[in-house]
Coordinates of N, CA and C in Angstrom, one line a residue:
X1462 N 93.8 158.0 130.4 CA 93.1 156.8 130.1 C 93.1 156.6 128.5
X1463 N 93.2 155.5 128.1 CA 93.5 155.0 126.6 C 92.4 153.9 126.5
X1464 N 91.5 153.9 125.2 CA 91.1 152.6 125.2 C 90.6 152.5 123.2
X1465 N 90.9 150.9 123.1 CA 91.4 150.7 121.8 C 89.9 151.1 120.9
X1466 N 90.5 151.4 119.5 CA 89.8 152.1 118.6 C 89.6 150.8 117.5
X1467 N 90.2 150.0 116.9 CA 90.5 149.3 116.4 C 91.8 148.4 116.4
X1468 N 91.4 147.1 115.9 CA 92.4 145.8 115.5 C 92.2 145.2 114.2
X1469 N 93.6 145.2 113.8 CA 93.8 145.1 112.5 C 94.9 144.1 112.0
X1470 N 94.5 142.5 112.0 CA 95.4 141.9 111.1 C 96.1 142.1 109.5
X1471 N 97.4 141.5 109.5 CA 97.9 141.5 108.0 C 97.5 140.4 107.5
X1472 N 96.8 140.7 106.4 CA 96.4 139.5 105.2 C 97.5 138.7 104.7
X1473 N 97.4 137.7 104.9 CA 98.4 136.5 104.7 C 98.1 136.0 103.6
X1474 N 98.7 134.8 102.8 CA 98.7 134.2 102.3 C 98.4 132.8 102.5
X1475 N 97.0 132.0 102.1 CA 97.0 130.7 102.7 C 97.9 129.9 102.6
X1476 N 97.9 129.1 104.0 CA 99.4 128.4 104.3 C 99.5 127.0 103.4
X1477 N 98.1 126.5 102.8 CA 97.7 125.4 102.0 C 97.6 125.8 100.2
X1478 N 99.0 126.2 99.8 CA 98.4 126.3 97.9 C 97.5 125.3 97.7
X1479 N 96.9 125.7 96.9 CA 96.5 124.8 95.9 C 95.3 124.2 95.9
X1480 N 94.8 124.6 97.2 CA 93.2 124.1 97.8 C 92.4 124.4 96.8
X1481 N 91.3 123.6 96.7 CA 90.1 123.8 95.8 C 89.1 124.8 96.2
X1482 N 88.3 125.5 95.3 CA 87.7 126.2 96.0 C 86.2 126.0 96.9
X1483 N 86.5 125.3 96.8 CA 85.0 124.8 97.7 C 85.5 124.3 99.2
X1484 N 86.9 124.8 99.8 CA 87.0 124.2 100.8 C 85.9 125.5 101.7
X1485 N 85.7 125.0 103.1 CA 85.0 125.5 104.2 C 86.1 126.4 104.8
X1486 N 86.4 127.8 104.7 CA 87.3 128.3 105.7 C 86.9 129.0 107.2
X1487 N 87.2 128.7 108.3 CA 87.0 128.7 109.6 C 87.6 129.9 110.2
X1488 N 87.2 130.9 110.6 CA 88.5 131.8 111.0 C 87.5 131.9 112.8
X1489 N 88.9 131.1 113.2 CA 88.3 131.3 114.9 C 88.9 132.3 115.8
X1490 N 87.7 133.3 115.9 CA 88.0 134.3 116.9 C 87.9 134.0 118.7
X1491 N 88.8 135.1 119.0 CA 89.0 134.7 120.6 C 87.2 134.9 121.4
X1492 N 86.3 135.4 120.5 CA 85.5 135.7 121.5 C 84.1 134.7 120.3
X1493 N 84.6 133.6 119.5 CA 84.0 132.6 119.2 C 83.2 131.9 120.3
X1494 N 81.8 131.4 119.7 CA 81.7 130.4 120.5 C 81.8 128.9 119.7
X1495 N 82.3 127.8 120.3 CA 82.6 126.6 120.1 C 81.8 125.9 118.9
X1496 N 80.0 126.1 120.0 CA 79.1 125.7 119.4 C 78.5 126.3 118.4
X1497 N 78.8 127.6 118.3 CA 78.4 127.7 116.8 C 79.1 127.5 115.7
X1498 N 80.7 127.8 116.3 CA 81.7 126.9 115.0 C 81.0 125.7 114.2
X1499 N 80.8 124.6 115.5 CA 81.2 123.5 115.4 C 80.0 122.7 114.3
X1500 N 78.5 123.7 114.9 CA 77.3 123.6 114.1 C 77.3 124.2 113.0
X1501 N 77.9 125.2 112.5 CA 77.7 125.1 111.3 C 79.0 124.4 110.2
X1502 N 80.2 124.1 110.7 CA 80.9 123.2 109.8 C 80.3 122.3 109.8
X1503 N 79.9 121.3 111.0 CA 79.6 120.0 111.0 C 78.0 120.0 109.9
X1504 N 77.4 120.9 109.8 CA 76.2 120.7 108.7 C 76.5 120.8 107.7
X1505 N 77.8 121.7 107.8 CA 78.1 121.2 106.0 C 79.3 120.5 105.3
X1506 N 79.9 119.5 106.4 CA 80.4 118.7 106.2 C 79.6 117.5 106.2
X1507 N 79.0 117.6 107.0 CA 78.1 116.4 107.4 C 77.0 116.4 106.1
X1508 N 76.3 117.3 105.7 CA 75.6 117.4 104.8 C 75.9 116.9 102.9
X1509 N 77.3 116.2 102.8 CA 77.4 116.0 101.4 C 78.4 116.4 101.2
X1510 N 78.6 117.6 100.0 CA 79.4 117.7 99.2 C 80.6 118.1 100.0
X1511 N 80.7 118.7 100.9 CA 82.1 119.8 101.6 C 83.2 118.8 101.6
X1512 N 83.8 118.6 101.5 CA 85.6 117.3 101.5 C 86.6 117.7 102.4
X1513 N 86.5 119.4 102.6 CA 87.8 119.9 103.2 C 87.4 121.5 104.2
X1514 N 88.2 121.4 105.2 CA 87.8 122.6 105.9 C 89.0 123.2 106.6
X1515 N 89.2 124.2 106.7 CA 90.4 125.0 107.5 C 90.0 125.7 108.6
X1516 N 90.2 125.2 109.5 CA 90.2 126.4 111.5 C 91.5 127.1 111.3
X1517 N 91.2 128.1 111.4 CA 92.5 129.0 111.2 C 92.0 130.0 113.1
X1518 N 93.1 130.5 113.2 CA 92.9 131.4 114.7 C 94.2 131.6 114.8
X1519 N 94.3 132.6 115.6 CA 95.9 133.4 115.8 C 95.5 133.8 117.4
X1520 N 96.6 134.3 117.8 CA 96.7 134.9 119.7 C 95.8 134.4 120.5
X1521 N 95.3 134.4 121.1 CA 94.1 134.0 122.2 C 93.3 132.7 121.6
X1522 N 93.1 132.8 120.4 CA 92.1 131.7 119.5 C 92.8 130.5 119.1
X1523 N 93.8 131.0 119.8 CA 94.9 129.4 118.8 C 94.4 127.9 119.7
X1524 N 94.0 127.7 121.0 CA 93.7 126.9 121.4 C 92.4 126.5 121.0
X1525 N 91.4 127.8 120.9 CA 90.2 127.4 120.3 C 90.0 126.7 119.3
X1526 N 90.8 127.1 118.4 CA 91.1 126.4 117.2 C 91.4 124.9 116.6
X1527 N 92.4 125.2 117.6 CA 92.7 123.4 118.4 C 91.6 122.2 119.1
X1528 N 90.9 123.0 119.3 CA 89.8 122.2 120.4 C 88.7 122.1 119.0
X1529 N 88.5 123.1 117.8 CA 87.7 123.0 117.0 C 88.1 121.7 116.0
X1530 N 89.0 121.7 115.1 CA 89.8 120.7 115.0 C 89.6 119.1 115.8
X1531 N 90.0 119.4 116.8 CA 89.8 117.9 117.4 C 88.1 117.5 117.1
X1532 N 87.5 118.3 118.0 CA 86.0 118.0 118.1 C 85.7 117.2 116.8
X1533 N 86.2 118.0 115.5 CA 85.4 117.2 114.5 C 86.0 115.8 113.9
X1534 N 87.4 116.2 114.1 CA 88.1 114.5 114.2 C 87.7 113.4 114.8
X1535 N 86.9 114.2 116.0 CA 86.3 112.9 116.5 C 84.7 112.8 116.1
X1536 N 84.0 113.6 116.0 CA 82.5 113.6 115.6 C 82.7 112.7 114.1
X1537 N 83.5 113.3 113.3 CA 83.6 112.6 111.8 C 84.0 111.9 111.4
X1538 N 85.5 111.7 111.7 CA 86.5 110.5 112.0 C 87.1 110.4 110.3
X1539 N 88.1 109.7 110.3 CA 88.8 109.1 109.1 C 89.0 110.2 108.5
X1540 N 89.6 111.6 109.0 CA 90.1 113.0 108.3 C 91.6 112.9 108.1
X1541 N 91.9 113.5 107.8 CA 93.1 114.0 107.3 C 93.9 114.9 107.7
X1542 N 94.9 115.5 108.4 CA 95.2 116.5 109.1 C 96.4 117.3 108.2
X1543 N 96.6 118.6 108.4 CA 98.1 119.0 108.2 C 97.8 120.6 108.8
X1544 N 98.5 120.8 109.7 CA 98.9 121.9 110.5 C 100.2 122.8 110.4
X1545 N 99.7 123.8 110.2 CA 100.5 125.2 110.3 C 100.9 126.2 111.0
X1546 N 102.0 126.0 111.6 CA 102.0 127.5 112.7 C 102.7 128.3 112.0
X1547 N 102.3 129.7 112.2 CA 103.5 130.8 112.0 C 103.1 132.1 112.7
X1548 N 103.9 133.0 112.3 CA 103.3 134.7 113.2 C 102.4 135.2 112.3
X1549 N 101.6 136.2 112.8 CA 100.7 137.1 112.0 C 101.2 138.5 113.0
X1550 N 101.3 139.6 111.9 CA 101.0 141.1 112.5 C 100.1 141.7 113.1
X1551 N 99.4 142.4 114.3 CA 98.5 142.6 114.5 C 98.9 143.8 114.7
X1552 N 97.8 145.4 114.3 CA 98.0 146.7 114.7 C 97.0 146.9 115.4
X1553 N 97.0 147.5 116.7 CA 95.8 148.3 117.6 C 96.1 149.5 117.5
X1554 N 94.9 150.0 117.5 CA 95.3 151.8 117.4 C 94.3 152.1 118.8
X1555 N 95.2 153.0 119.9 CA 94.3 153.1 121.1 C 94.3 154.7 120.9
X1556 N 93.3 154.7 121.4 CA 92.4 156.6 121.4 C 92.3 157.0 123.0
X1557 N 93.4 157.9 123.3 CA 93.2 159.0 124.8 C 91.8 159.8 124.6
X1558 N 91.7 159.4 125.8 CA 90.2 160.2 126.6 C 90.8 161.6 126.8
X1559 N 92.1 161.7 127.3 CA 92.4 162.9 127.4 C 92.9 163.4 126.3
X1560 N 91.9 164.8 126.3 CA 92.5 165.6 125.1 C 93.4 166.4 125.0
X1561 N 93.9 166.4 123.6 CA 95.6 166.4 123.6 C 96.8 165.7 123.2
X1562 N 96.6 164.4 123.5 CA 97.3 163.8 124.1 C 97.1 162.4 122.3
X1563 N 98.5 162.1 121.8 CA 98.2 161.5 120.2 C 97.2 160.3 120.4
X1564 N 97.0 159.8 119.5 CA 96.5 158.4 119.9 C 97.9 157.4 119.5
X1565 N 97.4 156.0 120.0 CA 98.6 155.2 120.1 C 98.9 154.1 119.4
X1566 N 99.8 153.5 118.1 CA 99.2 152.4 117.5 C 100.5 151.1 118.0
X1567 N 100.2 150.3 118.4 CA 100.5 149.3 118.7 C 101.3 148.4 117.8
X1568 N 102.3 147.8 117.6 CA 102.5 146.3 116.2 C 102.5 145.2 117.2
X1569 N 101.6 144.4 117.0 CA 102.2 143.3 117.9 C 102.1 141.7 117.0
X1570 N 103.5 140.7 117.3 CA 103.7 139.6 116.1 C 103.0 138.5 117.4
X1571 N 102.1 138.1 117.4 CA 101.3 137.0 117.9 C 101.2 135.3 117.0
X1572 N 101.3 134.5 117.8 CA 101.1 133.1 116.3 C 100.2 132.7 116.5
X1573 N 100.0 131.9 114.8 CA 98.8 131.9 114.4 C 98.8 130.1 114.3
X1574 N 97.9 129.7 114.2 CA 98.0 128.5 113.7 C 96.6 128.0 112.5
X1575 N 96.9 127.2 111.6 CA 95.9 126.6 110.4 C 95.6 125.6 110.5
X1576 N 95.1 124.5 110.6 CA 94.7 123.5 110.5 C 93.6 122.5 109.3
X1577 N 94.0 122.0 108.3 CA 93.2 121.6 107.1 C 92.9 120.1 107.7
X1578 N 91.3 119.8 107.3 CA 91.3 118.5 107.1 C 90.3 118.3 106.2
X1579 N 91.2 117.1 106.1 CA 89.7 116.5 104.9 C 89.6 115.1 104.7
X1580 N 88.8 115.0 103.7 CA 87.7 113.9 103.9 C 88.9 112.8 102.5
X1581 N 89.7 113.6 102.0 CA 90.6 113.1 101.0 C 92.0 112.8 101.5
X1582 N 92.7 111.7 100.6 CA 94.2 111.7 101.2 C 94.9 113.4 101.1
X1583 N 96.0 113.3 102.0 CA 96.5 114.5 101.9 C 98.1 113.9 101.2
X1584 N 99.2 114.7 101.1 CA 100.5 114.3 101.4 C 101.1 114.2 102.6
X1585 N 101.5 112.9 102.6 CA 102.0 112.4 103.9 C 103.3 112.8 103.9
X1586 N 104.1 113.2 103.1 CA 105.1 114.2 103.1 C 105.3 115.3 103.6
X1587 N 104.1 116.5 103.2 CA 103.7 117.1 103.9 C 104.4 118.0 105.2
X1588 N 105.0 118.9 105.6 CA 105.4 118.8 107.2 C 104.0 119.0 108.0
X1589 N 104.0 118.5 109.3 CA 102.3 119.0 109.9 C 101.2 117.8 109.7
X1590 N 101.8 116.7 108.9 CA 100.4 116.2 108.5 C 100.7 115.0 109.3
X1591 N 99.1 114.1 109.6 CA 98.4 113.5 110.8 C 98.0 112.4 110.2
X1592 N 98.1 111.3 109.8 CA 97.0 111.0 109.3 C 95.9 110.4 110.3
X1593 N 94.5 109.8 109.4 CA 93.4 109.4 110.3 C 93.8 108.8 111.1
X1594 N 93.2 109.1 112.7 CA 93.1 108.3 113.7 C 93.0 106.2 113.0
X1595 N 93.9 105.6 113.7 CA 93.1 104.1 113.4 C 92.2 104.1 114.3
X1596 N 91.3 102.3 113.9 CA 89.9 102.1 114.8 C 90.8 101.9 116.6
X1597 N 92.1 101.6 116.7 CA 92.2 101.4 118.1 C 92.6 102.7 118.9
X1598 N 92.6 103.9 118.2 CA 92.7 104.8 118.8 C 91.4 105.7 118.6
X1599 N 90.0 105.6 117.7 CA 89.0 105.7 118.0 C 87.9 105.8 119.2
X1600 N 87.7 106.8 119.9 CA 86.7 106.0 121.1 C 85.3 106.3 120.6
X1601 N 84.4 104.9 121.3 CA 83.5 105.2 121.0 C 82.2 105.8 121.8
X1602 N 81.0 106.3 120.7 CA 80.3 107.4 122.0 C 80.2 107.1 123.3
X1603 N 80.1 105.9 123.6 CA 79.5 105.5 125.2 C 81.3 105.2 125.6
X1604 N 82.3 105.1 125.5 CA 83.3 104.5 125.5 C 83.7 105.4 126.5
X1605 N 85.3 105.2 127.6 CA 85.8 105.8 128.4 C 86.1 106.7 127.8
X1606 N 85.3 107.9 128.9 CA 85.9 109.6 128.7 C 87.2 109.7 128.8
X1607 N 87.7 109.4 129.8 CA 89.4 109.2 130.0 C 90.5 109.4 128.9
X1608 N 89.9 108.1 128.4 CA 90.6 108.0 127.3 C 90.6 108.7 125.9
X1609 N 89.2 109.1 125.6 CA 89.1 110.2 124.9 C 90.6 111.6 124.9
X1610 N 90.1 111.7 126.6 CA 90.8 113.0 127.4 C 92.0 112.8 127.1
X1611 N 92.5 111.7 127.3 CA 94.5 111.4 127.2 C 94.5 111.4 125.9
X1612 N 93.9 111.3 125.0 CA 94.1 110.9 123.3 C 94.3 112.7 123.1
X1613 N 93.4 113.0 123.3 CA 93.3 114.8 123.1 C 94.5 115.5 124.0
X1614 N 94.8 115.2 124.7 CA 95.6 115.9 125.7 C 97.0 115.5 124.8
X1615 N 97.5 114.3 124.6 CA 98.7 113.8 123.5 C 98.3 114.9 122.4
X1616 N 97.5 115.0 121.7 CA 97.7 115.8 120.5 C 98.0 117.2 121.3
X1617 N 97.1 117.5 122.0 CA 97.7 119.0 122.4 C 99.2 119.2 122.8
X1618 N 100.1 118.4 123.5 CA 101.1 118.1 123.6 C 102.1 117.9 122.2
X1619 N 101.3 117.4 120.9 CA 102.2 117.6 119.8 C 102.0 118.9 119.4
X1620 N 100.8 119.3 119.7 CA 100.2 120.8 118.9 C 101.9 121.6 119.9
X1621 N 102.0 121.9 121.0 CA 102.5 122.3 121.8 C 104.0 122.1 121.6
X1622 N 104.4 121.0 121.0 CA 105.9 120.6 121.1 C 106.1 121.2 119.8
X1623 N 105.2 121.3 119.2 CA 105.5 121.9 117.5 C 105.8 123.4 117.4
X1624 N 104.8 123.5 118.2 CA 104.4 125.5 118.1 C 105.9 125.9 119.0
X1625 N 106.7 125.3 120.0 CA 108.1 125.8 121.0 C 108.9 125.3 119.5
X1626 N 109.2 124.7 118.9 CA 110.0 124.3 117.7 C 109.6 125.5 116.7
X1627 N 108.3 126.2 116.2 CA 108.5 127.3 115.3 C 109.1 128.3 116.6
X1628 N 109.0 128.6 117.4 CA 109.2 129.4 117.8 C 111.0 129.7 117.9
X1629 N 111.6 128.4 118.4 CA 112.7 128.5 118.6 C 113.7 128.8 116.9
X1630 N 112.3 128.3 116.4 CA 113.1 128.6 114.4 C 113.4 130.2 114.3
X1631 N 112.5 130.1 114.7 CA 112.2 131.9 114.2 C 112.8 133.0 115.0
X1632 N 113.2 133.0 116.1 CA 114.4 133.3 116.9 C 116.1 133.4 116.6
X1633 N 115.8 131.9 116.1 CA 117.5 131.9 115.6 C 117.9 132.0 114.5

């Protein structure tokens, strides 16, 4: 029986040069919860000065991440998008119960995805970049859920058609 001792990402390089330093950086773990992400960006975006924020998440969190993102696109509206996929390294080192026996370290290349938005124009050149929803694709609070759902479900379908496109890059 083996069971893990530690997990250990490689430090990357932000996928956004040049960001100012006052952006909000988001790092969404797989065992996040939603609502606390979502409460404390949205207070300090919502609160004034913040302009720009990054959800970043890799393996298991990449969807969370995705869902964190959307949420505030719609809570705040008129953002800015530009999205990033790539791989990240992950090492686990597992430790045997039985003694003896080495411990075991793992490499495993999992993807990650970034996501910037902000409250300022971005470059629409850019690759990845969204810009703000218009008012006809806005729904409003009391407005059909439905259509909220299909609006989000389309982006997850671009999120989705993008992420099989790095993949197949990176392959060949």
């Amino acid at each position: 029986l083996e069971h893990k001792v530690c997990r250990t990402e490689e430090d990357s390089p932000s996928p956004f040069p040049g960001l100012t330093s006052g952006v909000l950086e988001m790092r969404v773990k797989e065992g996040s919860k939603i609502r606390n992400l979502m409460g404390f960006a949205m207070a300090r975006i919502g609160g004034g000065g913040l302009r720009q924020v990054v959800f970043s998440g890799s393996g298991r969190a990449v969807t969370k991440t995705i869902t964190c993102a959307e949420i505030m696109k719609r809570k705040v509206g008129s953002l800015h998008q530009i999205t990033k996929l790539r791989y990240k390294v992950v090492t686990e080192v597992w430790e045997s119960t039985e003694g003896g026996q080495p411990d075991m370290t793992v490499h495993r290349t999992v993807p990650s995805i970034s996501i910037l938005l902000s409250k300022d124009p971005l470059d629409p050149q850019e690759p990845g970049y969204q810009p703000p929803e218009t008012l006809s694709q806005a729904v409003p609070e009391n407005g059909n859920k439905c259509l909220f759902v299909c609006f989000s479900y389309a982006n997850l379908v671009l999120y989705s058609v993008s992420f099989c496109s790095l993949l197949l890059n990176m392959k060949g």
